Structures are given as C-alpha cells and as structure tokens.
Tab-separated table of C-alpha atoms in Angstrom:
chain	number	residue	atom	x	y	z
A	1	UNK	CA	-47.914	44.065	58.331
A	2	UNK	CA	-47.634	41.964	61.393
A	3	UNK	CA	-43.730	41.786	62.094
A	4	UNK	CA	-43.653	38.556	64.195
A	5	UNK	CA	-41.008	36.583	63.883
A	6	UNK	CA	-39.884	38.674	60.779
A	7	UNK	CA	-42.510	36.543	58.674
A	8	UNK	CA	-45.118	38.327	56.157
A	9	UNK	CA	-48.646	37.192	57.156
A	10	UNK	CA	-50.014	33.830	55.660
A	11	UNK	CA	-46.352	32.643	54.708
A	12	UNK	CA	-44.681	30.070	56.343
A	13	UNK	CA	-41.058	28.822	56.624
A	14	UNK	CA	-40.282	27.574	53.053
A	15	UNK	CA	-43.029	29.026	51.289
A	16	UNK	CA	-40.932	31.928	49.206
A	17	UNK	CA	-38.322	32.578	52.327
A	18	UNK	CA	-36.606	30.288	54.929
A	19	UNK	CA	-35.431	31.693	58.534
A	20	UNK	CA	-32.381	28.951	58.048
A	21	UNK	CA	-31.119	29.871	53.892
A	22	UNK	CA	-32.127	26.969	53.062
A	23	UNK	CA	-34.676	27.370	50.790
A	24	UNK	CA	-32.138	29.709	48.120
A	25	UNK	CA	-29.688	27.017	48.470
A	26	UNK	CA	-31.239	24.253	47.294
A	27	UNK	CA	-33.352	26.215	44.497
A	28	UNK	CA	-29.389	26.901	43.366
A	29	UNK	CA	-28.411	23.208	44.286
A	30	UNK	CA	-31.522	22.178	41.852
A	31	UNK	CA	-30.818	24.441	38.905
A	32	UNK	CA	-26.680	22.998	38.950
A	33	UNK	CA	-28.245	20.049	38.927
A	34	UNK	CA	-30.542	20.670	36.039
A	35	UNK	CA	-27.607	22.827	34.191
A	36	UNK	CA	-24.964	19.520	34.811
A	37	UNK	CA	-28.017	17.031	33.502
A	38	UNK	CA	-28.309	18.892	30.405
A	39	UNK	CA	-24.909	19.543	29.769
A	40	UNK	CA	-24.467	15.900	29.867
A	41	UNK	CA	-26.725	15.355	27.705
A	42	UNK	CA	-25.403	17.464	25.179
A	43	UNK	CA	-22.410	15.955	25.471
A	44	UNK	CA	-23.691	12.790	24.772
A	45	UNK	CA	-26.180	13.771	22.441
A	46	UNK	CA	-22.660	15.537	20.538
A	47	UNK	CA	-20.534	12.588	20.973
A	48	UNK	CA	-23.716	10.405	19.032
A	49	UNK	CA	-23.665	12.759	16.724
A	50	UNK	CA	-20.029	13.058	16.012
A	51	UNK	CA	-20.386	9.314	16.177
A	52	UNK	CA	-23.299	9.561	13.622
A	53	UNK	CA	-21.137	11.428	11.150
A	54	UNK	CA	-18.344	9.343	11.245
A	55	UNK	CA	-20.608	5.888	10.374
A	56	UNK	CA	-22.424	7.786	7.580
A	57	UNK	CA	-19.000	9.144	6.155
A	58	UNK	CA	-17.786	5.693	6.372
A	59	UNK	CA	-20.327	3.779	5.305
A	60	UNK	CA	-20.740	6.302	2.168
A	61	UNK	CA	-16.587	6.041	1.589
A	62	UNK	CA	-17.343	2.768	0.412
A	63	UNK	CA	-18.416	1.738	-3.914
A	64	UNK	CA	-20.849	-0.843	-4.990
A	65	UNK	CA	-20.196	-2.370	-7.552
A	66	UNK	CA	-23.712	-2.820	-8.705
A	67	UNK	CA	-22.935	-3.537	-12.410
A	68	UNK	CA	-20.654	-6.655	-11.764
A	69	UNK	CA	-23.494	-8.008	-9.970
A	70	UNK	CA	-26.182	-7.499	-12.366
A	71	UNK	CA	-23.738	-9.344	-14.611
A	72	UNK	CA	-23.377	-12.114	-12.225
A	73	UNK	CA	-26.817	-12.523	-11.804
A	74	UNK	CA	-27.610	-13.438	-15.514
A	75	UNK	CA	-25.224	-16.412	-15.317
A	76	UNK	CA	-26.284	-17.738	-11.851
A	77	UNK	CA	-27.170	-20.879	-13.601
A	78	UNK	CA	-23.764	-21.670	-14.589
A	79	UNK	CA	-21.612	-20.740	-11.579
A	80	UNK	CA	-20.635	-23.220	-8.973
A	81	UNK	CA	-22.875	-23.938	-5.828
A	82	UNK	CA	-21.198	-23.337	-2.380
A	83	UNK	CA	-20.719	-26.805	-0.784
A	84	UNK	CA	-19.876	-25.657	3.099
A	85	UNK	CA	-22.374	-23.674	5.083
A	86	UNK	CA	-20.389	-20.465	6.752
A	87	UNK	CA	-17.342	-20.869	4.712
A	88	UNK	CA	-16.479	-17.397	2.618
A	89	UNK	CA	-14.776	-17.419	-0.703
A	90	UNK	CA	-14.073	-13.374	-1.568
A	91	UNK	CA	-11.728	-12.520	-4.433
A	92	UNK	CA	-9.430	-9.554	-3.926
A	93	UNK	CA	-8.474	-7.640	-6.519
A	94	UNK	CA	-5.630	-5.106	-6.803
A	95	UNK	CA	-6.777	-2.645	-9.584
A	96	UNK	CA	-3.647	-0.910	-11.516
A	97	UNK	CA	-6.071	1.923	-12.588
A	98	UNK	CA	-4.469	5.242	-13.769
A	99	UNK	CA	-8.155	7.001	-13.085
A	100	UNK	CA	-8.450	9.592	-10.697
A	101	UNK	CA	-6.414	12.275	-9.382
A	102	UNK	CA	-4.891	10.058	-7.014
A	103	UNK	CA	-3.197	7.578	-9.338
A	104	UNK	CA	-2.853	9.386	-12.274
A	105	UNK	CA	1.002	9.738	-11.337
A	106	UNK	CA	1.431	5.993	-12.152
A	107	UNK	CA	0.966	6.450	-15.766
A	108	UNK	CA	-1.567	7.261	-18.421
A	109	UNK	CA	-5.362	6.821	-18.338
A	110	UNK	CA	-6.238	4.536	-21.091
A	111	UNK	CA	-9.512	4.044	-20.015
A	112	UNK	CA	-9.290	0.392	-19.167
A	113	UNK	CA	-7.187	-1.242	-15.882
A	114	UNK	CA	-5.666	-4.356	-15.162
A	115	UNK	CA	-5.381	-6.698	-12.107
A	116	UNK	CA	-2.147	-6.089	-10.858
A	117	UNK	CA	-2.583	-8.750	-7.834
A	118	UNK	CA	-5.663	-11.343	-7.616
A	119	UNK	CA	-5.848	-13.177	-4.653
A	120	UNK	CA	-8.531	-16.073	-3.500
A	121	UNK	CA	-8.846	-15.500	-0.035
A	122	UNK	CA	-10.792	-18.586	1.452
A	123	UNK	CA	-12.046	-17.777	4.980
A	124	UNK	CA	-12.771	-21.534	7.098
A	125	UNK	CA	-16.523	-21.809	7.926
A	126	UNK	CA	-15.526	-22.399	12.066
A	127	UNK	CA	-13.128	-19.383	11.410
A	128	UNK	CA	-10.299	-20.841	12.626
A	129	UNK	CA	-8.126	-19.992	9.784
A	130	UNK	CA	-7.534	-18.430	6.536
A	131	UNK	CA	-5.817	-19.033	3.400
A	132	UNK	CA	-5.057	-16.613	0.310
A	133	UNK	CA	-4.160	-17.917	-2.674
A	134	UNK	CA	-2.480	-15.821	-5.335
A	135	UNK	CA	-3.385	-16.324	-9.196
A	136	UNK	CA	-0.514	-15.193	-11.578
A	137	UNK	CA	-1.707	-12.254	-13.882
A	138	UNK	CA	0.016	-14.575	-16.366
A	139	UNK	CA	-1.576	-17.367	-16.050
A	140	UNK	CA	-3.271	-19.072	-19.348
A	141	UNK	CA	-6.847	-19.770	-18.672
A	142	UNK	CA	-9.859	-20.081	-20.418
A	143	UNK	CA	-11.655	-16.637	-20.469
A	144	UNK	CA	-16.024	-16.951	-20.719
A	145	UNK	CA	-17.718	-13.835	-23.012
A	146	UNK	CA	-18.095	-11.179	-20.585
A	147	UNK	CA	-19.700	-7.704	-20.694
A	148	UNK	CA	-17.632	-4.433	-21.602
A	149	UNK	CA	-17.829	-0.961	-19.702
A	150	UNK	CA	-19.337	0.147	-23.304
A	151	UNK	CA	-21.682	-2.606	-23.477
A	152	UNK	CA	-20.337	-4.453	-26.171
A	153	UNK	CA	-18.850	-8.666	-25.785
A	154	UNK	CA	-15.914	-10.207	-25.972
A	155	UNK	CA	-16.042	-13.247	-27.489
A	156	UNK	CA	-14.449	-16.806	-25.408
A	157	UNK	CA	-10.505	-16.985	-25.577
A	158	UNK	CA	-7.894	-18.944	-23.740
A	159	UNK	CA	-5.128	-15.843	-22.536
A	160	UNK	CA	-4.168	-14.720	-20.256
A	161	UNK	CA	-5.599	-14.110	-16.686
A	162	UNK	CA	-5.255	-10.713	-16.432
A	163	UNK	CA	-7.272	-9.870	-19.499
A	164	UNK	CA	-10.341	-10.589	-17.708
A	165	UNK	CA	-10.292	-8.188	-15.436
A	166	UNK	CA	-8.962	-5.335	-18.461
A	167	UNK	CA	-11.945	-6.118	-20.806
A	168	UNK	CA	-15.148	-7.124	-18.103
A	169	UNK	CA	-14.052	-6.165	-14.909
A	170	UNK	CA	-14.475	-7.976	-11.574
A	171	UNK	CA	-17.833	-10.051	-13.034
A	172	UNK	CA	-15.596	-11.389	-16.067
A	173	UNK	CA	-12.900	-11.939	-13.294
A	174	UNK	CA	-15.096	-14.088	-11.142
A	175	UNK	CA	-16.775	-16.317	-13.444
A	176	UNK	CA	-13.355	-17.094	-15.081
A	177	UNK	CA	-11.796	-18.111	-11.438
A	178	UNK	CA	-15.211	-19.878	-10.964
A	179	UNK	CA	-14.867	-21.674	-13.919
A	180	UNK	CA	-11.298	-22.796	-12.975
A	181	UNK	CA	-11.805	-23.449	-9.725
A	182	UNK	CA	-15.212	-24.690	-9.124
A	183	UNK	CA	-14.860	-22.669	-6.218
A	184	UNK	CA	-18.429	-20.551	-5.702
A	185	UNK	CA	-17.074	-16.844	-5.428
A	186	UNK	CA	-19.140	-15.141	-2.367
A	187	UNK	CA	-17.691	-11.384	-2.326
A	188	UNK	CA	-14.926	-9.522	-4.225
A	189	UNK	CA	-13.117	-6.512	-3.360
A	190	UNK	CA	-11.416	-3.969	-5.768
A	191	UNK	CA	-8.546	-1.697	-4.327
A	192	UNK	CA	-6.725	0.629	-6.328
A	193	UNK	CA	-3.103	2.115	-5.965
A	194	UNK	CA	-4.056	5.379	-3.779
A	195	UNK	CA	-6.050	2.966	-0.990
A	196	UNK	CA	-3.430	0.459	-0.580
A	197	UNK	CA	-0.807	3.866	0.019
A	198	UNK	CA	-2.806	5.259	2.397
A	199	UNK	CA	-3.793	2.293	4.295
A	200	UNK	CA	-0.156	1.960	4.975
A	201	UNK	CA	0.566	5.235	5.899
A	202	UNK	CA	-2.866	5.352	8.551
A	203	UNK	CA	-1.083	2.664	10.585
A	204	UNK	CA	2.270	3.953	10.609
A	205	UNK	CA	3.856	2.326	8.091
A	206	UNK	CA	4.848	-1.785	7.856
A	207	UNK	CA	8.195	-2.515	8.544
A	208	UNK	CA	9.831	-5.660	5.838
A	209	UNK	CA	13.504	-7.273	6.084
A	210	UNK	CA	15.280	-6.557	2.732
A	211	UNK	CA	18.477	-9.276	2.240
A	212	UNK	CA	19.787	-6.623	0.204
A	213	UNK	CA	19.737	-2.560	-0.955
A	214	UNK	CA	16.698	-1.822	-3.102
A	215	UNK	CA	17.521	0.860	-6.065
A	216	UNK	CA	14.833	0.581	-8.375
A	217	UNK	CA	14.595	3.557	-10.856
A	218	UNK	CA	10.866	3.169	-12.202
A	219	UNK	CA	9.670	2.858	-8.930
A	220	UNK	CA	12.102	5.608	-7.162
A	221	UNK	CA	12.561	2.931	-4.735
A	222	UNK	CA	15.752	3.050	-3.010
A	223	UNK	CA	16.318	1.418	0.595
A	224	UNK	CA	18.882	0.005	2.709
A	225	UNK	CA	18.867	-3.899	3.252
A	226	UNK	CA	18.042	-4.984	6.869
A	227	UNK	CA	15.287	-3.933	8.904
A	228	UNK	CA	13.488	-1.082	7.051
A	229	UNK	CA	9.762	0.336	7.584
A	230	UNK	CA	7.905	1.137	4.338
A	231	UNK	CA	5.504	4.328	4.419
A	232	UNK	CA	2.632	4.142	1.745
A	233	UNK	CA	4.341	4.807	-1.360
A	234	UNK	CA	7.399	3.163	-0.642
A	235	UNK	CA	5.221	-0.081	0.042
A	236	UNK	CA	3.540	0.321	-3.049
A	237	UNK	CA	6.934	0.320	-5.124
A	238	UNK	CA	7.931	-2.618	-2.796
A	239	UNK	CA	5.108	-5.112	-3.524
A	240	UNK	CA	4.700	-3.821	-7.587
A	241	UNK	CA	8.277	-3.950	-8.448
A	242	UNK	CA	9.304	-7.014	-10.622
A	243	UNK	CA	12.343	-6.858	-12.742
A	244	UNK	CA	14.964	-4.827	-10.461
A	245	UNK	CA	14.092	-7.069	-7.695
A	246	UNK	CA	15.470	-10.836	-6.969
A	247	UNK	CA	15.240	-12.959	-10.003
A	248	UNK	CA	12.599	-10.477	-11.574
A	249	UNK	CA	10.175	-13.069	-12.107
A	250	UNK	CA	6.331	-12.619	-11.290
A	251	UNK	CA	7.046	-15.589	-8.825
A	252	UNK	CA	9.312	-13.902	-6.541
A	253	UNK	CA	7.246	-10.441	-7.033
A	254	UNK	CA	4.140	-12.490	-5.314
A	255	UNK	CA	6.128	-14.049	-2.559
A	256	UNK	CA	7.365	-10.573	-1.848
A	257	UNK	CA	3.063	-9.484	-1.726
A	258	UNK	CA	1.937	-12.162	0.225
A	259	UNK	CA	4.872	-11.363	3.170
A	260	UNK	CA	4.404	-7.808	2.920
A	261	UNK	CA	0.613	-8.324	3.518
A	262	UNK	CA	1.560	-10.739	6.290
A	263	UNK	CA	3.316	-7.889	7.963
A	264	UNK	CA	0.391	-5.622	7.164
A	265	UNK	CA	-2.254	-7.726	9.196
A	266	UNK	CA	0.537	-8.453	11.973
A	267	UNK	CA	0.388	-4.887	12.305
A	268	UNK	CA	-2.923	-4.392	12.937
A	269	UNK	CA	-3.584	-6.586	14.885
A	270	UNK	CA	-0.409	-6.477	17.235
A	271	UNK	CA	-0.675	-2.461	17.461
A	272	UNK	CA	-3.995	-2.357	19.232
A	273	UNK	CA	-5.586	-0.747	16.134
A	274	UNK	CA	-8.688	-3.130	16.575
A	275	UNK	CA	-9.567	-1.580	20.069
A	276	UNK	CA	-8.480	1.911	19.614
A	277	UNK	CA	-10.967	4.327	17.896
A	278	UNK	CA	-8.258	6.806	17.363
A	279	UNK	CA	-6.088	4.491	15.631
A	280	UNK	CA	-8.724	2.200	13.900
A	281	UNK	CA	-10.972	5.377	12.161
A	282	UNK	CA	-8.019	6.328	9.874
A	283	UNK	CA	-7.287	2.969	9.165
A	284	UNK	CA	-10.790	2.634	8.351
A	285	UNK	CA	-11.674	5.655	6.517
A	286	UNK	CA	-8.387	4.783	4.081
A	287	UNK	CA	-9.985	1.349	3.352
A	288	UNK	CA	-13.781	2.163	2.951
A	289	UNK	CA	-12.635	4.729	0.227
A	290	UNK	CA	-10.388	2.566	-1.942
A	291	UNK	CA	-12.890	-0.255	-1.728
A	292	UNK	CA	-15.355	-0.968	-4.812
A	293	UNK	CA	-17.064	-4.126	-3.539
A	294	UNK	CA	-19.890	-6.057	-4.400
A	295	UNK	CA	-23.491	-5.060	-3.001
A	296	UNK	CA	-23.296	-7.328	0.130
A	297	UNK	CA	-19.738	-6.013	1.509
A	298	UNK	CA	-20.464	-2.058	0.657
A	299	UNK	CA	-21.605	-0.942	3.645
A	300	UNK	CA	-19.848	-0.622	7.076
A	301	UNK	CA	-22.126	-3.567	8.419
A	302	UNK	CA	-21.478	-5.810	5.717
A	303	UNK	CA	-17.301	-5.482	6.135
A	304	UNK	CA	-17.969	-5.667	9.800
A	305	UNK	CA	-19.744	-9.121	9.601
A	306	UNK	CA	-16.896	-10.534	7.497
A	307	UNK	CA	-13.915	-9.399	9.557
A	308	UNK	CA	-15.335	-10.013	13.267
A	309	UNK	CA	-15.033	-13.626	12.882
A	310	UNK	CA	-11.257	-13.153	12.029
A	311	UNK	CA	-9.774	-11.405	14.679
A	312	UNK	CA	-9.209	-14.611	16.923
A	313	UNK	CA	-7.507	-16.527	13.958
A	314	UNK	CA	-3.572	-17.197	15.127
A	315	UNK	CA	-1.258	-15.524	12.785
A	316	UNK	CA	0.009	-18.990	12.360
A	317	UNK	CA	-3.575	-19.820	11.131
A	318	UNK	CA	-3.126	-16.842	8.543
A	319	UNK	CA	-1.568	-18.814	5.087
A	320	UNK	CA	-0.499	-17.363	1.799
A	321	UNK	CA	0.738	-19.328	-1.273
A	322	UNK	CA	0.464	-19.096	-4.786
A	323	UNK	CA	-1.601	-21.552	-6.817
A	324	UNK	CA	0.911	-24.533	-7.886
A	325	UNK	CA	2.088	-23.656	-11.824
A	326	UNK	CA	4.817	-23.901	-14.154
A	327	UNK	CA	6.094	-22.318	-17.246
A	328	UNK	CA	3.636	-22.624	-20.034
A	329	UNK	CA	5.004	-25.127	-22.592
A	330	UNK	CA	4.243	-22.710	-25.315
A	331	UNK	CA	5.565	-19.854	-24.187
A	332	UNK	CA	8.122	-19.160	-21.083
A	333	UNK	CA	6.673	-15.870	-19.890
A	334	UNK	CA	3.358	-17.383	-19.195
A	335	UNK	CA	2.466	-19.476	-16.450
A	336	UNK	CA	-0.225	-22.570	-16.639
A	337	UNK	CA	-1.581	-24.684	-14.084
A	338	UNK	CA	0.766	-27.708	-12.287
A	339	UNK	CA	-1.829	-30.798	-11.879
A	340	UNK	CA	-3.085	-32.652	-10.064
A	341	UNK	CA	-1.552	-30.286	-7.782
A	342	UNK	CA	-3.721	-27.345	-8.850
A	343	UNK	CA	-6.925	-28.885	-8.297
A	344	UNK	CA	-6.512	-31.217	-5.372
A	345	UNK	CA	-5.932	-27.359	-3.768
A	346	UNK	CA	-9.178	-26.476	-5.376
A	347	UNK	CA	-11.322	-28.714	-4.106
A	348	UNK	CA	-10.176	-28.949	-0.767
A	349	UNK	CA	-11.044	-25.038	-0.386
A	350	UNK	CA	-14.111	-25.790	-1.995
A	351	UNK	CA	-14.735	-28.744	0.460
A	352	UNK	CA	-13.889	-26.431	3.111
A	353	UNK	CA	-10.774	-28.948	3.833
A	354	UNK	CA	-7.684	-27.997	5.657
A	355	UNK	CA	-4.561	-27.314	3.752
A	356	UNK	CA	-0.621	-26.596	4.747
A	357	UNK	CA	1.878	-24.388	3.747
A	358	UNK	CA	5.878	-25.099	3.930
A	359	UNK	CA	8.673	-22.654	2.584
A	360	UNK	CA	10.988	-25.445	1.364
A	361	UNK	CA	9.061	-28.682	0.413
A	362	UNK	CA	10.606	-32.159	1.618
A	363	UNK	CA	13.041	-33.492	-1.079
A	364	UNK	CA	10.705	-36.155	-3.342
A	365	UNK	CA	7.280	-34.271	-2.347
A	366	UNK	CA	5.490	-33.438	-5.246
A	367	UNK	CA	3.336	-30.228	-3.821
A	368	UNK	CA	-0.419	-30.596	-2.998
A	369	UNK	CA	0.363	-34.220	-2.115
A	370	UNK	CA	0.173	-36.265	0.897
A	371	UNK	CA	1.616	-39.560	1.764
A	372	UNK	CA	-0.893	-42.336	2.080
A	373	UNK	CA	-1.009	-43.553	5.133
A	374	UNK	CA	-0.436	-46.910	5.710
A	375	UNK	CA	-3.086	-49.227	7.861
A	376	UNK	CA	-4.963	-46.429	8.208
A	377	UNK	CA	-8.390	-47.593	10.302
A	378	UNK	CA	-11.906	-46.549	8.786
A	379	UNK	CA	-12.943	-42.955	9.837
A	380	UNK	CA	-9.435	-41.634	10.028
A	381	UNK	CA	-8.635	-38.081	8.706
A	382	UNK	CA	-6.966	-37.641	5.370
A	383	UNK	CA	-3.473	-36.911	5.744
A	384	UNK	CA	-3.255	-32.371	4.595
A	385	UNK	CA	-1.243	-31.982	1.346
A	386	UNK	CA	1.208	-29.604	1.666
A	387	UNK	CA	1.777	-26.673	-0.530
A	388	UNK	CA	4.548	-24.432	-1.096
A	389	UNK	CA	3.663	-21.048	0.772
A	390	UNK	CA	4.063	-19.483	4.231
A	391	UNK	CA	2.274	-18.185	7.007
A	392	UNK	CA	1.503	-14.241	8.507
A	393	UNK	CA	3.268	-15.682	11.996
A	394	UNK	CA	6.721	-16.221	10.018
A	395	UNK	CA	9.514	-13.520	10.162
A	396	UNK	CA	11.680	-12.497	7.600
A	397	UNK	CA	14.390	-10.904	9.838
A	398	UNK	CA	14.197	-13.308	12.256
C-alpha cells in the first residue's frame, strides 16, 4: 500500500474517508435529518389518526332515525312546500324516555315516551337570526293517523299534543305541527334525558338566577335563590319541574326552558368552546350521542352545515317564545290556540318574515299584532308584530 498522504490507492478525499471529518459528519447530519423527517411524520400521521378516530366515533355517536322518514316519505304529497330558499325549519324534541340504562332512574319503562319539550326552531334564510317557538305538550290539536313502533294505526283524533309523539313518534309529531302550522318541517332532532345532563356537565355547568330557594322533592332539587350554577342533573330537575315551582303551570315551566337554554348557548359561545378542541370534543361527543335525528342531520357533516351559519347570529338575534294560547274552553288544564295571533306567527316563519319578542307587552296590544301605520307610502315594510317572549342576550340577574 502506497502511504502518501495517508490515502489508500485509487480513493480520494470524500470517497469512504475525508482528511478534514467531514465526510462522518454530515453522513450523521443526514441520518438526524432523515430520523427528525420521519418522526414528524409519525407524528402527524398519529395526530390524523387520532383525529380520524375521533370523527368516526363522532360521526357514529349519532342515530338516524330512518323509520320516521320512511313514514314521511309516504305522505310527501300532503305536507306543506317550503316557501323561502335557505330558510331551515327543524323541530326539537325533548324525549322523556325511561329506556336505557341511563334514564331508567327517571321512572319505569313502559315502552312508549312522551315529548316532554317541543320546540320549532326557525333558522332565517340570510342567518341573521333565530327564533324557537315552544308548543305546549297540552295543547289540543288535531292529530293525522300515524304509524306505531308495532306497526299497527291510530286512527285521527283531536287531543292532545303530546300524544303524537307517545303513539308515532317524531313522523306523527311532524306532520301534526305541519298540519297546524303550514310550516314545511326540514329536520328534527330527538334528545333524551341522559344527553341534555351531560351536555351540561361537558361545558361546566350553566349558571341561572333563582328569585327564590328551590326545594323540590320529586326532583331532589334544592338550591339557594340568587346566582346559582346548575351541573347536569340539577339542570335537568330545573327545566322539568312544574308544580313546586312559580305558579306550577306548564306556562311558567317553558319560560323557565327557553331562559335556561338561553344561558346554555350564551355559554358556548362566550366560553370559547367553538374554537377550542379540548373544550368543544366533550361538548360534542355528549350531543352526537343523545341525538336521534333524521337522515340528513346524522352525520357530523350534516350538524356541521346547520350550525356554521349560526355562530355570527347576536345573542340579541337569538328569540324564544311560546306559541300565543289560552286555556281551552272545555277544559282548564289544556291549552288551545289564541287567533289570529297564532297564525299571523305562523305564516310569517313560513314567509321567512321577521318577528319580535317583548317580556311585558304594551298595555292595549293584543300579541302578534302590529299597529297599522298610517300614510304609509307604497313599498314600505310591514310594521313586525310583537309577541310575548324574550331573547338569549337578556339576563335574569341583571
């Protein structure tokens, strides 16, 4: 071997040694290189999975209700015909259901379930604002034949609202609302006791203003007046508690929904829940998995093309009243429909008109009704009747 300059013969200065180091170094620069690329990668690769997982468990939390739809279906010919391009008309319905493990401690399974709370929740088509209407359980209306779980019909009645739901579920439910309303029903939403607790709870609870102490036996509800916030179960005493609370009418018991689930939204949206994965997944994952919705809302793309539009509507935009009724003249624990109140609120939701809410009516206003206005010029706007109701902006504790 020819030992000049220290070099094997035929190899020169980078070819398998270097006279300066360099050549080791940056074969060990390269491979930290390659080791740091592909641990990235993994990690990214992990996080899409985790990712991944989370959609799919999400997305599979979720129950279509396939059945009401089918049902639907074979009386398209009958139901109403949406009038406003982009406006949304979804009916939300609180299911009282003793099923499951979850909400067996509410009572007995008897195989059937009522709707506790019904709401009409009409979404504007620019998105601008929203207003949910609540329809008494109570209220006498006239009920179409609709489908049983076993298969079998009822036959047409005029009861009340709530049997709908108990004897044909959320189809029966929707073609009775469409039939009072007029009002083209686009999506509906089921949630049962367990998914409205746990929704609470997964954003920390919802804090209310209580004018006075709260001992309610049947619900084991028993809290301090002032300033108090409600964890899941407490909440769900709160909102289904009738006769212990205020006057013990159904009235009062709705009022006391519609603020609690203005205080529910106000906390979403105020706590950053929207923008922060950590927060929002619980919140999320307790929803999708109390939801039974119809087939174009049960998936996580379907919710997530309803609700983007609404996160820019102002709280103040957010109303909630209760459709305008009375005592029924036959008997005084039903309710039945105040008109022309009742449908001059119909068919300005169904118009896609603009409505208003007020807590205390002006002395002599008949609600739903507005003033004509005097010397009006051609191609001015109708004045906005004004209905008794409030909106998610408003505080009860000042």
């Amino acid at each position: 071997m020819d030992d000049v300059g220290g070099q094997a013969p035929g190899l020169g200065p980078g070819a398998g040694g270097s006279p300066t180091g360099l050549g080791p170094r940056r074969r060990r620069r390269r491979r930290w290189g390659r080791w740091v690329a592909s641990g990235a990668a993994l990690m990214v690769v992990g996080a899409l999975g985790v990712g991944w997982a989370a959609y799919q468990k999400l997305d599979g939390n979720i129950t279509s209700d396939r059945s009401a739809a089918d049902e639907l279906a074979r009386y398209e010919k009958e139901r109403p015909t949406a009038l406003v391009r982009g406006a949304q008309n979804i009916l939300v319905i609180g299911s009282d259901s003793r099923s499951g493990d979850e909400n067996g401690e509410y009572g007995r399974d008897s195989g059937t379930e009522r709707s506790d709370t019904t709401i009409l929740l009409h979404l504007a088509a620019d998105r601008r604002s929203a207003t949910a209407v609540s329809l008494p359980r109570d209220l006498m209306v006239d009920v179409p034949s609709c489908r049983r779980p076993d298969g079998s019909r009822t036959e047409p009645v005029f009861t009340m609202f709530n049997y709908a739901f108990q004897n044909g579920g959320s189809a029966c439910t929707i073609r009775t609302v469409e039939r009072m309303t007029d009002i083209r029903i686009d999506h509906h939403v089921v949630v049962d006791f367990s998914g409205f607790k746990e929704m609470v709870d997964a954003v920390d609870g919802v804090e209310v203003c209580l004018t006075e102490p709260i001992h309610d036996k049947q619900a084991e509800l028993r809290l301090p007046a002032g300033r108090v916030k409600l964890d899941g179960e407490q909440a769900l005493g709160y909102v289904r508690a009738r006769k212990s609370l205020g006057d013990g009418s159904d009235t009062e018991r709705m009022d006391r929904q519609q603020r609690f689930l203005a205080a529910l939204a106000a906390k979403v949206r105020g706590n950053n829940v929207l923008l922060n994965p950590v927060k929002l997944y619980p919140v999320l994952d307790a929803a999708t998995s109390s939801l039974t919705t119809d087939p174009g809302l049960a998936s996580l793309r379907g919710l997530y093309d309803l609700v983007r539009g609404l996160r820019t509507i102002p709280m103040e935009k957010v109303q909630f009243l209760t459709v305008p009724r009375k005592s029924y003249a036959y008997d005084a624990n039903r309710d039945e429909l105040v008109e022309p109140a009742a449908q001059s609120l119909f068919a300005r939701l169904r118009a896609d008109a603009p409505v208003a809410v007020a807590r205390e009516l002006p002395e002599g206003t008949r609600e739903g009704h507005a003033e004509e206005l005097s010397g009006s010029l051609s191609g001015t706007p109708d004045p906005v009747p004004t209905f008794r109701g409030s909106t998610a902006a408003e505080k009860d504790c000042g």
